[in-house]
Structure formats: structure tokens, C-alpha cells
Amino acid sequence: EEKQAELINGTSSFKSEMTTTQGKIDTLEELANIASVELEHISWLKGSFCFLSSGGSCPAGFTRHYAAIYGIYTPGSDGGYWIKPATFGNSYVSCHGGSCSSSSAGPNANLYIYSCCK
């Protein structure tokens, strides 16, 4: 009988802890839903501005723009080249006419800019 009483008390405690835990889970789910709704209604700063884009489209209210400059002459004072290829979202700098290590690229660079503006 003593073991049976311990088992009943243990089961009762377990059920109580499970109820408390479920209540905490429910609260966290409610907070997550509120945060999600609030994130959907965040507005961008007022005024006109642009930022570099990443991905195929811009947020609502922004227009995607593209510009490029090909064959920018960039000779180095030491006879080398001043081109460091890099990517910024969809925008990037590259060597013109080949890889930066090939002589066919010469000291020329390409600049591609993708932005979102409002």
C-alpha cells in the first residue's frame, strides 16, 4: 500500500507539472503569434532612400533598380591591378574580360549595382 500511495502521489505531481508546462507552452505560442503579427506591420523609415538588394525582389513600397559600368580602367601604380572582386547581396565587382589572375582581364573592372529604392 505504501508503494501504491507513492505511485499515486508521483502521478499526481507529474500531472500537475505537465499542466504547468502546457500553460507555459501556450503562453509562448501566444507571444510568438503576437510578435509575428507585429513584424508584418513594421513600416520602413519615412523619406526617400535606397539599399543594396539581395534576392529577386524588393520589399513592398520599394522599386528595384539596376546599373552597371563595364571596363572601368584601374591601373595600379606598381603595374599591378586594383581590383578586388566582391559580392554585396546581388551587387558585385568583377574583373572585365576574364578572371582577375588572367592577363586578358587587364586593369579593367566591372561594377554591377542592384538596389531597392523608395
PDB file of C-alpha atoms in Angstrom:
ATOM      1  CA  GLU A   1       0.000   0.000   0.000  1.00  0.00           C
ATOM      2  CA  GLU A   2       2.862   2.350   0.725  1.00  0.00           C
ATOM      3  CA  LYS A   3       4.263   1.883  -2.813  1.00  0.00           C
ATOM      4  CA  GLN A   4       0.832   2.395  -4.282  1.00  0.00           C
ATOM      5  CA  ALA A   5       0.455   5.685  -2.347  1.00  0.00           C
ATOM      6  CA  GLU A   6       3.904   6.830  -3.581  1.00  0.00           C
ATOM      7  CA  LEU A   7       2.922   5.987  -7.135  1.00  0.00           C
ATOM      8  CA  ILE A   8      -0.356   7.892  -6.849  1.00  0.00           C
ATOM      9  CA  ASN A   9       1.425  10.930  -5.354  1.00  0.00           C
ATOM     10  CA  GLY A  10       4.098  10.776  -8.081  1.00  0.00           C
ATOM     11  CA  THR A  11       1.480  10.554 -10.814  1.00  0.00           C
ATOM     12  CA  SER A  12      -0.411  13.463  -9.310  1.00  0.00           C
ATOM     13  CA  SER A  13       2.769  15.587  -9.159  1.00  0.00           C
ATOM     14  CA  PHE A  14       3.640  14.646 -12.739  1.00  0.00           C
ATOM     15  CA  LYS A  15       0.171  15.665 -13.972  1.00  0.00           C
ATOM     16  CA  SER A  16       0.467  18.981 -12.120  1.00  0.00           C
ATOM     17  CA  GLU A  17       3.885  19.684 -13.660  1.00  0.00           C
ATOM     18  CA  MET A  18       2.580  18.774 -17.121  1.00  0.00           C
ATOM     19  CA  THR A  19      -0.349  21.184 -16.711  1.00  0.00           C
ATOM     20  CA  THR A  20       2.054  23.969 -15.656  1.00  0.00           C
ATOM     21  CA  THR A  21       4.371  23.190 -18.570  1.00  0.00           C
ATOM     22  CA  GLN A  22       1.489  23.184 -21.055  1.00  0.00           C
ATOM     23  CA  GLY A  23       0.391  26.578 -19.720  1.00  0.00           C
ATOM     24  CA  LYS A  24       3.896  27.948 -20.333  1.00  0.00           C
ATOM     25  CA  ILE A  25       3.925  26.488 -23.850  1.00  0.00           C
ATOM     26  CA  ASP A  26       0.545  28.083 -24.580  1.00  0.00           C
ATOM     27  CA  THR A  27       1.837  31.464 -23.347  1.00  0.00           C
ATOM     28  CA  LEU A  28       4.955  31.203 -25.542  1.00  0.00           C
ATOM     29  CA  GLU A  29       2.839  30.311 -28.587  1.00  0.00           C
ATOM     30  CA  GLU A  30       0.603  33.334 -27.959  1.00  0.00           C
ATOM     31  CA  LEU A  31       3.649  35.618 -27.654  1.00  0.00           C
ATOM     32  CA  ALA A  32       5.132  34.170 -30.861  1.00  0.00           C
ATOM     33  CA  ASN A  33       1.859  34.848 -32.721  1.00  0.00           C
ATOM     34  CA  ILE A  34       1.746  38.437 -31.427  1.00  0.00           C
ATOM     35  CA  ALA A  35       5.375  39.017 -32.467  1.00  0.00           C
ATOM     36  CA  SER A  36       4.669  37.605 -35.928  1.00  0.00           C
ATOM     37  CA  VAL A  37       1.694  39.923 -36.462  1.00  0.00           C
ATOM     38  CA  GLU A  38       3.699  42.927 -35.221  1.00  0.00           C
ATOM     39  CA  LEU A  39       6.576  42.131 -37.604  1.00  0.00           C
ATOM     40  CA  GLU A  40       4.160  42.165 -40.541  1.00  0.00           C
ATOM     41  CA  HIS A  41       3.150  45.739 -39.687  1.00  0.00           C
ATOM     42  CA  ILE A  42       6.607  47.263 -39.235  1.00  0.00           C
ATOM     43  CA  SER A  43       6.907  50.231 -41.541  1.00  0.00           C
ATOM     44  CA  TRP A  44      10.084  51.421 -43.166  1.00  0.00           C
ATOM     45  CA  LEU A  45      11.647  54.748 -42.297  1.00  0.00           C
ATOM     46  CA  LYS A  46       9.992  57.764 -43.844  1.00  0.00           C
ATOM     47  CA  GLY A  47      11.700  59.613 -46.675  1.00  0.00           C
ATOM     48  CA  SER A  48      13.499  58.552 -49.808  1.00  0.00           C
ATOM     49  CA  PHE A  49      16.417  56.150 -49.666  1.00  0.00           C
ATOM     50  CA  CYS A  50      17.968  53.108 -51.313  1.00  0.00           C
ATOM     51  CA  PHE A  51      19.755  49.998 -50.134  1.00  0.00           C
ATOM     52  CA  LEU A  52      21.591  47.215 -51.930  1.00  0.00           C
ATOM     53  CA  SER A  53      19.212  44.389 -52.757  1.00  0.00           C
ATOM     54  CA  SER A  54      19.634  40.708 -52.142  1.00  0.00           C
ATOM     55  CA  GLY A  55      17.255  38.312 -53.831  1.00  0.00           C
ATOM     56  CA  GLY A  56      14.947  38.715 -56.782  1.00  0.00           C
ATOM     57  CA  SER A  57      12.600  41.390 -55.465  1.00  0.00           C
ATOM     58  CA  CYS A  58      12.288  44.346 -53.114  1.00  0.00           C
ATOM     59  CA  PRO A  59      10.006  44.818 -50.105  1.00  0.00           C
ATOM     60  CA  ALA A  60       6.563  46.330 -50.706  1.00  0.00           C
ATOM     61  CA  GLY A  61       6.793  50.037 -51.471  1.00  0.00           C
ATOM     62  CA  PHE A  62      10.287  49.815 -52.991  1.00  0.00           C
ATOM     63  CA  THR A  63      11.311  49.665 -56.650  1.00  0.00           C
ATOM     64  CA  ARG A  64      14.215  47.537 -57.854  1.00  0.00           C
ATOM     65  CA  HIS A  65      16.931  49.329 -59.854  1.00  0.00           C
ATOM     66  CA  TYR A  66      19.947  48.016 -61.741  1.00  0.00           C
ATOM     67  CA  ALA A  67      23.035  49.784 -63.062  1.00  0.00           C
ATOM     68  CA  ALA A  68      26.338  48.563 -64.459  1.00  0.00           C
ATOM     69  CA  ILE A  69      29.666  50.009 -65.535  1.00  0.00           C
ATOM     70  CA  TYR A  70      31.847  47.812 -67.730  1.00  0.00           C
ATOM     71  CA  GLY A  71      35.581  48.096 -68.317  1.00  0.00           C
ATOM     72  CA  ILE A  72      36.492  50.585 -65.573  1.00  0.00           C
ATOM     73  CA  TYR A  73      40.201  51.348 -66.035  1.00  0.00           C
ATOM     74  CA  THR A  74      42.049  50.650 -62.756  1.00  0.00           C
ATOM     75  CA  PRO A  75      45.838  50.588 -63.254  1.00  0.00           C
ATOM     76  CA  GLY A  76      47.948  50.220 -60.136  1.00  0.00           C
ATOM     77  CA  SER A  77      50.976  52.435 -59.538  1.00  0.00           C
ATOM     78  CA  ASP A  78      53.151  49.331 -59.257  1.00  0.00           C
ATOM     79  CA  GLY A  79      51.960  47.891 -62.569  1.00  0.00           C
ATOM     80  CA  GLY A  80      49.502  45.603 -60.771  1.00  0.00           C
ATOM     81  CA  TYR A  81      45.731  45.845 -60.744  1.00  0.00           C
ATOM     82  CA  TRP A  82      43.480  47.490 -58.188  1.00  0.00           C
ATOM     83  CA  ILE A  83      40.574  45.066 -58.471  1.00  0.00           C
ATOM     84  CA  LYS A  84      39.254  43.065 -55.524  1.00  0.00           C
ATOM     85  CA  PRO A  85      36.241  41.016 -56.616  1.00  0.00           C
ATOM     86  CA  ALA A  86      33.455  41.041 -54.018  1.00  0.00           C
ATOM     87  CA  THR A  87      29.714  40.492 -53.711  1.00  0.00           C
ATOM     88  CA  PHE A  88      27.237  42.601 -51.723  1.00  0.00           C
ATOM     89  CA  GLY A  89      23.822  40.923 -51.952  1.00  0.00           C
ATOM     90  CA  ASN A  90      23.134  40.912 -55.707  1.00  0.00           C
ATOM     91  CA  SER A  91      25.665  43.698 -56.384  1.00  0.00           C
ATOM     92  CA  TYR A  92      29.259  42.844 -57.223  1.00  0.00           C
ATOM     93  CA  VAL A  93      32.628  43.936 -58.574  1.00  0.00           C
ATOM     94  CA  SER A  94      34.388  41.679 -61.079  1.00  0.00           C
ATOM     95  CA  CYS A  95      37.316  41.700 -63.461  1.00  0.00           C
ATOM     96  CA  HIS A  96      36.493  42.668 -67.041  1.00  0.00           C
ATOM     97  CA  GLY A  97      37.186  40.092 -69.750  1.00  0.00           C
ATOM     98  CA  GLY A  98      38.249  37.154 -67.637  1.00  0.00           C
ATOM     99  CA  SER A  99      39.477  36.101 -64.249  1.00  0.00           C
ATOM    100  CA  CYS A 100      41.425  38.598 -62.179  1.00  0.00           C
ATOM    101  CA  SER A 101      44.518  36.430 -62.436  1.00  0.00           C
ATOM    102  CA  SER A 102      44.486  36.297 -66.245  1.00  0.00           C
ATOM    103  CA  SER A 103      46.245  38.851 -68.390  1.00  0.00           C
ATOM    104  CA  SER A 104      43.114  39.089 -70.564  1.00  0.00           C
ATOM    105  CA  ALA A 105      41.334  40.891 -67.713  1.00  0.00           C
ATOM    106  CA  GLY A 106      43.811  43.755 -67.870  1.00  0.00           C
ATOM    107  CA  PRO A 107      43.423  46.506 -65.307  1.00  0.00           C
ATOM    108  CA  ASN A 108      39.685  46.789 -66.048  1.00  0.00           C
ATOM    109  CA  ALA A 109      36.784  46.086 -63.695  1.00  0.00           C
ATOM    110  CA  ASN A 110      33.019  45.732 -63.946  1.00  0.00           C
ATOM    111  CA  LEU A 111      30.631  47.144 -61.335  1.00  0.00           C
ATOM    112  CA  TYR A 112      27.065  45.827 -61.040  1.00  0.00           C
ATOM    113  CA  ILE A 113      24.664  47.511 -58.613  1.00  0.00           C
ATOM    114  CA  TYR A 114      21.214  46.187 -57.689  1.00  0.00           C
ATOM    115  CA  SER A 115      19.198  48.336 -55.299  1.00  0.00           C
ATOM    116  CA  CYS A 116      15.757  48.851 -53.796  1.00  0.00           C
ATOM    117  CA  CYS A 117      14.600  52.491 -53.626  1.00  0.00           C
ATOM    118  CA  LYS A 118      11.592  54.483 -52.486  1.00  0.00           C
TER     119      LYS A 118
END
